[in-house]
mmCIF file of N, CA and C in Angstrom:
data_model
loop_
_atom_site.group_PDB
_atom_site.id
_atom_site.type_symbol
_atom_site.label_atom_id
_atom_site.label_comp_id
_atom_site.label_asym_id
_atom_site.label_seq_id
_atom_site.Cartn_x
_atom_site.Cartn_y
_atom_site.Cartn_z
ATOM 1 N N UNK S 114 10.984 -6.693 -13.971
ATOM 2 C CA UNK S 114 11.327 -5.373 -13.490
ATOM 3 C C UNK S 114 10.218 -4.397 -13.891
ATOM 4 N N UNK S 115 9.836 -3.568 -12.969
ATOM 5 C CA UNK S 115 8.769 -2.584 -13.209
ATOM 6 C C UNK S 115 9.359 -1.397 -13.953
ATOM 7 N N UNK S 116 8.729 -1.019 -15.044
ATOM 8 C CA UNK S 116 9.156 0.114 -15.858
ATOM 9 C C UNK S 116 8.147 1.237 -15.705
ATOM 10 N N UNK S 117 8.637 2.461 -15.549
ATOM 11 C CA UNK S 117 7.764 3.629 -15.497
ATOM 12 C C UNK S 117 8.249 4.639 -16.522
ATOM 13 N N UNK S 118 7.337 5.096 -17.358
ATOM 14 C CA UNK S 118 7.636 6.139 -18.339
ATOM 15 C C UNK S 118 6.643 7.266 -18.156
ATOM 16 N N UNK S 119 7.079 8.477 -18.458
ATOM 17 C CA UNK S 119 6.233 9.659 -18.325
ATOM 18 C C UNK S 119 5.852 10.150 -19.710
ATOM 19 N N UNK S 120 4.549 10.319 -19.912
ATOM 20 C CA UNK S 120 4.046 10.719 -21.222
ATOM 21 C C UNK S 120 3.020 11.829 -21.062
ATOM 22 N N UNK S 121 2.737 12.474 -22.175
ATOM 23 C CA UNK S 121 1.614 13.401 -22.268
ATOM 24 C C UNK S 121 0.609 12.796 -23.230
ATOM 25 N N UNK S 122 -0.670 12.887 -22.891
ATOM 26 C CA UNK S 122 -1.746 12.455 -23.782
ATOM 27 C C UNK S 122 -2.757 13.574 -23.892
ATOM 28 N N UNK S 123 -3.294 13.753 -25.080
ATOM 29 C CA UNK S 123 -4.445 14.642 -25.210
ATOM 30 C C UNK S 123 -5.659 13.740 -25.433
ATOM 31 N N UNK S 124 -6.855 14.267 -25.296
ATOM 32 C CA UNK S 124 -8.045 13.413 -25.418
ATOM 33 C C UNK S 124 -8.105 12.603 -26.715
ATOM 34 N N UNK S 125 -7.590 13.136 -27.795
ATOM 35 C CA UNK S 125 -7.637 12.387 -29.053
ATOM 36 C C UNK S 125 -6.628 11.233 -29.080
ATOM 37 N N UNK S 126 -5.621 11.244 -28.197
ATOM 38 C CA UNK S 126 -4.638 10.157 -28.110
ATOM 39 C C UNK S 126 -5.120 8.986 -27.263
ATOM 40 N N UNK S 127 -6.110 9.215 -26.414
ATOM 41 C CA UNK S 127 -6.502 8.208 -25.428
ATOM 42 C C UNK S 127 -6.961 6.915 -26.088
ATOM 43 N N UNK S 128 -7.767 6.995 -27.125
ATOM 44 C CA UNK S 128 -8.253 5.782 -27.781
ATOM 45 C C UNK S 128 -7.087 4.959 -28.331
ATOM 46 N N UNK S 129 -6.113 5.603 -28.961
ATOM 47 C CA UNK S 129 -4.955 4.881 -29.488
ATOM 48 C C UNK S 129 -4.114 4.284 -28.366
ATOM 49 N N UNK S 130 -3.965 5.019 -27.261
ATOM 50 C CA UNK S 130 -3.212 4.515 -26.114
ATOM 51 C C UNK S 130 -3.873 3.262 -25.540
ATOM 52 N N UNK S 131 -5.171 3.330 -25.299
ATOM 53 C CA UNK S 131 -5.894 2.186 -24.734
ATOM 54 C C UNK S 131 -5.845 1.005 -25.701
ATOM 55 N N UNK S 132 -5.982 1.260 -26.982
ATOM 56 C CA UNK S 132 -5.913 0.191 -27.985
ATOM 57 C C UNK S 132 -4.541 -0.494 -27.942
ATOM 58 N N UNK S 133 -3.471 0.287 -27.845
ATOM 59 C CA UNK S 133 -2.125 -0.288 -27.759
ATOM 60 C C UNK S 133 -1.962 -1.086 -26.466
ATOM 61 N N UNK S 134 -2.508 -0.584 -25.369
ATOM 62 C CA UNK S 134 -2.399 -1.274 -24.079
ATOM 63 C C UNK S 134 -3.183 -2.583 -24.076
ATOM 64 N N UNK S 135 -4.336 -2.602 -24.729
ATOM 65 C CA UNK S 135 -5.175 -3.808 -24.756
ATOM 66 C C UNK S 135 -4.476 -4.987 -25.415
ATOM 67 N N UNK S 136 -3.539 -4.733 -26.295
ATOM 68 C CA UNK S 136 -2.845 -5.806 -26.999
ATOM 69 C C UNK S 136 -1.705 -6.407 -26.182
ATOM 70 N N UNK S 137 -1.435 -5.866 -25.014
ATOM 71 C CA UNK S 137 -0.353 -6.361 -24.159
ATOM 72 C C UNK S 137 -0.898 -7.425 -23.211
ATOM 73 N N UNK S 138 -0.092 -8.453 -22.956
ATOM 74 C CA UNK S 138 -0.533 -9.531 -22.066
ATOM 75 C C UNK S 138 -0.041 -9.339 -20.632
ATOM 76 N N UNK S 139 0.256 -8.108 -20.250
ATOM 77 C CA UNK S 139 0.692 -7.788 -18.893
ATOM 78 C C UNK S 139 -0.101 -6.585 -18.400
ATOM 79 N N UNK S 140 -0.090 -6.383 -17.087
ATOM 80 C CA UNK S 140 -0.833 -5.276 -16.488
ATOM 81 C C UNK S 140 -0.124 -3.951 -16.734
ATOM 82 N N UNK S 141 -0.913 -2.927 -16.998
ATOM 83 C CA UNK S 141 -0.393 -1.578 -17.222
ATOM 84 C C UNK S 141 -1.235 -0.621 -16.387
ATOM 85 N N UNK S 142 -0.569 0.187 -15.591
ATOM 86 C CA UNK S 142 -1.241 1.206 -14.785
ATOM 87 C C UNK S 142 -0.841 2.574 -15.294
ATOM 88 N N UNK S 143 -1.750 3.520 -15.171
ATOM 89 C CA UNK S 143 -1.460 4.898 -15.544
ATOM 90 C C UNK S 143 -1.990 5.797 -14.437
ATOM 91 N N UNK S 144 -1.214 6.816 -14.099
ATOM 92 C CA UNK S 144 -1.589 7.709 -13.001
ATOM 93 C C UNK S 144 -1.160 9.123 -13.328
ATOM 94 N N UNK S 145 -1.890 10.073 -12.754
ATOM 95 C CA UNK S 145 -1.447 11.461 -12.836
ATOM 96 C C UNK S 145 -0.166 11.577 -12.034
ATOM 97 N N UNK S 146 0.836 12.182 -12.599
ATOM 98 C CA UNK S 146 2.090 12.359 -11.876
ATOM 99 C C UNK S 146 1.882 13.292 -10.688
ATOM 100 N N UNK S 147 1.018 14.258 -10.851
ATOM 101 C CA UNK S 147 0.756 15.245 -9.804
ATOM 102 C C UNK S 147 -0.052 14.637 -8.662
ATOM 103 N N UNK S 148 -0.998 13.787 -8.985
ATOM 104 C CA UNK S 148 -1.880 13.173 -7.989
ATOM 105 C C UNK S 148 -1.711 11.662 -8.061
ATOM 106 N N UNK S 149 -0.631 11.137 -7.547
ATOM 107 C CA UNK S 149 -0.298 9.727 -7.678
ATOM 108 C C UNK S 149 -1.306 8.763 -7.083
ATOM 109 N N UNK S 150 -2.238 9.255 -6.300
ATOM 110 C CA UNK S 150 -3.201 8.345 -5.683
ATOM 111 C C UNK S 150 -4.286 7.903 -6.663
ATOM 112 N N UNK S 151 -4.393 8.535 -7.812
ATOM 113 C CA UNK S 151 -5.378 8.152 -8.825
ATOM 114 C C UNK S 151 -4.703 7.276 -9.868
ATOM 115 N N UNK S 152 -4.687 5.984 -9.593
ATOM 116 C CA UNK S 152 -4.073 5.011 -10.495
ATOM 117 C C UNK S 152 -5.201 4.216 -11.131
ATOM 118 N N UNK S 153 -5.182 4.121 -12.460
ATOM 119 C CA UNK S 153 -6.224 3.375 -13.165
ATOM 120 C C UNK S 153 -5.597 2.354 -14.105
ATOM 121 N N UNK S 154 -6.403 1.396 -14.498
ATOM 122 C CA UNK S 154 -5.996 0.387 -15.467
ATOM 123 C C UNK S 154 -5.884 1.063 -16.829
ATOM 124 N N UNK S 155 -4.730 0.958 -17.452
ATOM 125 C CA UNK S 155 -4.503 1.623 -18.736
ATOM 126 C C UNK S 155 -5.329 1.007 -19.862
ATOM 127 N N UNK S 156 -5.947 -0.129 -19.622
ATOM 128 C CA UNK S 156 -6.776 -0.773 -20.640
ATOM 129 C C UNK S 156 -8.232 -0.335 -20.545
ATOM 130 N N UNK S 157 -8.510 0.611 -19.650
ATOM 131 C CA UNK S 157 -9.862 1.129 -19.449
ATOM 132 C C UNK S 157 -9.985 2.522 -20.065
ATOM 133 N N UNK S 158 -10.765 2.622 -21.125
ATOM 134 C CA UNK S 158 -10.944 3.912 -21.799
ATOM 135 C C UNK S 158 -11.519 4.950 -20.839
ATOM 136 N N UNK S 159 -12.569 4.587 -20.117
ATOM 137 C CA UNK S 159 -13.192 5.537 -19.189
ATOM 138 C C UNK S 159 -12.251 5.907 -18.050
ATOM 139 N N UNK S 160 -11.466 4.934 -17.578
ATOM 140 C CA UNK S 160 -10.507 5.226 -16.516
ATOM 141 C C UNK S 160 -9.475 6.246 -16.954
ATOM 142 N N UNK S 161 -8.913 6.062 -18.142
ATOM 143 C CA UNK S 161 -7.892 6.990 -18.650
ATOM 144 C C UNK S 161 -8.508 8.356 -18.927
ATOM 145 N N UNK S 162 -9.716 8.386 -19.490
ATOM 146 C CA UNK S 162 -10.372 9.672 -19.756
ATOM 147 C C UNK S 162 -10.696 10.422 -18.467
ATOM 148 N N UNK S 163 -10.838 9.696 -17.357
ATOM 149 C CA UNK S 163 -11.133 10.318 -16.075
ATOM 150 C C UNK S 163 -9.939 10.984 -15.424
ATOM 151 N N UNK S 164 -8.738 10.736 -15.957
ATOM 152 C CA UNK S 164 -7.537 11.364 -15.407
ATOM 153 C C UNK S 164 -7.409 12.800 -15.901
ATOM 154 N N UNK S 165 -6.674 13.585 -15.164
ATOM 155 C CA UNK S 165 -6.374 14.959 -15.578
ATOM 156 C C UNK S 165 -5.299 14.887 -16.663
ATOM 157 N N UNK S 166 -5.677 15.101 -17.900
ATOM 158 C CA UNK S 166 -4.752 14.965 -19.031
ATOM 159 C C UNK S 166 -3.912 16.214 -19.265
ATOM 160 N N UNK S 167 -4.061 17.224 -18.422
ATOM 161 C CA UNK S 167 -3.306 18.469 -18.615
ATOM 162 C C UNK S 167 -1.850 18.359 -18.172
ATOM 163 N N UNK S 168 -1.544 17.376 -17.347
ATOM 164 C CA UNK S 168 -0.177 17.205 -16.862
ATOM 165 C C UNK S 168 0.422 15.917 -17.383
ATOM 166 N N UNK S 169 1.613 15.624 -16.906
ATOM 167 C CA UNK S 169 2.250 14.388 -17.358
ATOM 168 C C UNK S 169 1.644 13.200 -16.630
ATOM 169 N N UNK S 170 1.691 12.064 -17.289
ATOM 170 C CA UNK S 170 1.118 10.827 -16.777
ATOM 171 C C UNK S 170 2.225 9.798 -16.605
ATOM 172 N N UNK S 171 2.170 9.054 -15.522
ATOM 173 C CA UNK S 171 3.139 7.992 -15.258
ATOM 174 C C UNK S 171 2.525 6.662 -15.677
ATOM 175 N N UNK S 172 3.175 5.982 -16.604
ATOM 176 C CA UNK S 172 2.723 4.673 -17.082
ATOM 177 C C UNK S 172 3.672 3.629 -16.507
ATOM 178 N N UNK S 173 3.134 2.691 -15.723
ATOM 179 C CA UNK S 173 3.947 1.659 -15.075
ATOM 180 C C UNK S 173 3.498 0.285 -15.546
ATOM 181 N N UNK S 174 4.477 -0.584 -15.820
ATOM 182 C CA UNK S 174 4.141 -1.914 -16.332
ATOM 183 C C UNK S 174 5.297 -2.875 -16.140
ATOM 184 N N UNK S 175 4.977 -4.167 -16.160
ATOM 185 C CA UNK S 175 5.957 -5.259 -16.096
ATOM 186 C C UNK S 175 5.799 -6.080 -17.359
ATOM 187 N N UNK S 176 6.634 -5.869 -18.314
ATOM 188 C CA UNK S 176 6.534 -6.627 -19.550
ATOM 189 C C UNK S 176 7.079 -5.821 -20.711
ATOM 190 N N UNK S 177 7.007 -6.434 -21.899
ATOM 191 C CA UNK S 177 7.513 -5.757 -23.089
ATOM 192 C C UNK S 177 6.637 -6.105 -24.283
ATOM 193 N N UNK S 178 6.260 -5.090 -25.021
ATOM 194 C CA UNK S 178 5.536 -5.244 -26.276
ATOM 195 C C UNK S 178 6.060 -4.152 -27.214
ATOM 196 N N UNK S 179 6.570 -4.550 -28.354
ATOM 197 C CA UNK S 179 7.224 -3.615 -29.274
ATOM 198 C C UNK S 179 6.301 -2.472 -29.698
ATOM 199 N N UNK S 180 5.071 -2.782 -30.079
ATOM 200 C CA UNK S 180 4.145 -1.739 -30.536
ATOM 201 C C UNK S 180 3.809 -0.773 -29.404
ATOM 202 N N UNK S 181 3.626 -1.297 -28.189
ATOM 203 C CA UNK S 181 3.320 -0.438 -27.046
ATOM 204 C C UNK S 181 4.511 0.464 -26.727
ATOM 205 N N UNK S 182 5.712 -0.087 -26.777
ATOM 206 C CA UNK S 182 6.920 0.714 -26.527
ATOM 207 C C UNK S 182 7.050 1.837 -27.559
ATOM 208 N N UNK S 183 6.766 1.538 -28.810
ATOM 209 C CA UNK S 183 6.842 2.569 -29.846
ATOM 210 C C UNK S 183 5.827 3.670 -29.590
ATOM 211 N N UNK S 184 4.623 3.300 -29.177
ATOM 212 C CA UNK S 184 3.607 4.306 -28.865
ATOM 213 C C UNK S 184 4.080 5.191 -27.718
ATOM 214 N N UNK S 185 4.576 4.570 -26.643
ATOM 215 C CA UNK S 185 5.045 5.355 -25.496
ATOM 216 C C UNK S 185 6.204 6.267 -25.880
ATOM 217 N N UNK S 186 7.139 5.748 -26.642
ATOM 218 C CA UNK S 186 8.296 6.557 -27.039
ATOM 219 C C UNK S 186 7.892 7.745 -27.899
ATOM 220 N N UNK S 187 6.818 7.619 -28.649
ATOM 221 C CA UNK S 187 6.373 8.736 -29.484
ATOM 222 C C UNK S 187 5.716 9.840 -28.657
ATOM 223 N N UNK S 188 5.320 9.526 -27.436
ATOM 224 C CA UNK S 188 4.669 10.515 -26.569
ATOM 225 C C UNK S 188 5.414 10.731 -25.260
ATOM 226 N N UNK S 189 6.613 10.169 -25.177
ATOM 227 C CA UNK S 189 7.401 10.268 -23.957
ATOM 228 C C UNK S 189 7.992 11.657 -23.795
ATOM 229 N N UNK S 190 8.195 12.033 -22.550
ATOM 230 C CA UNK S 190 8.781 13.331 -22.236
ATOM 231 C C UNK S 190 9.986 13.123 -21.343
ATOM 232 N N UNK S 191 10.839 14.102 -21.292
ATOM 233 C CA UNK S 191 11.999 14.043 -20.408
ATOM 234 C C UNK S 191 11.530 14.190 -18.969
ATOM 235 N N UNK S 192 12.159 13.450 -18.087
ATOM 236 C CA UNK S 192 11.786 13.512 -16.668
ATOM 237 C C UNK S 192 12.448 14.683 -16.000
#
C-alpha cells in the first residue's frame, strides 16, 4: 500500500532526511505539495535541495522502516 505523509523540511533537515531515506530498501518519492509535477527521489540530496522547501512536502513510499517513520513523524504536519 502506498503511504503519503506531509512534512516540512528546512535546509538543515535535508541531510538527515536523505540519510534516513538511504537506509530504506524501498523507493521513496518527495514532491512539493503545491507543484506536484516536481517529484524527486528522496535518496538524492541534490534533488531534495532543488525543491521549494518553503511549503509542505509530500513523501510517498511503499514499505516500512522504523527509523524513517520516526523521522517523518517528528516533522509531520496536519493535513
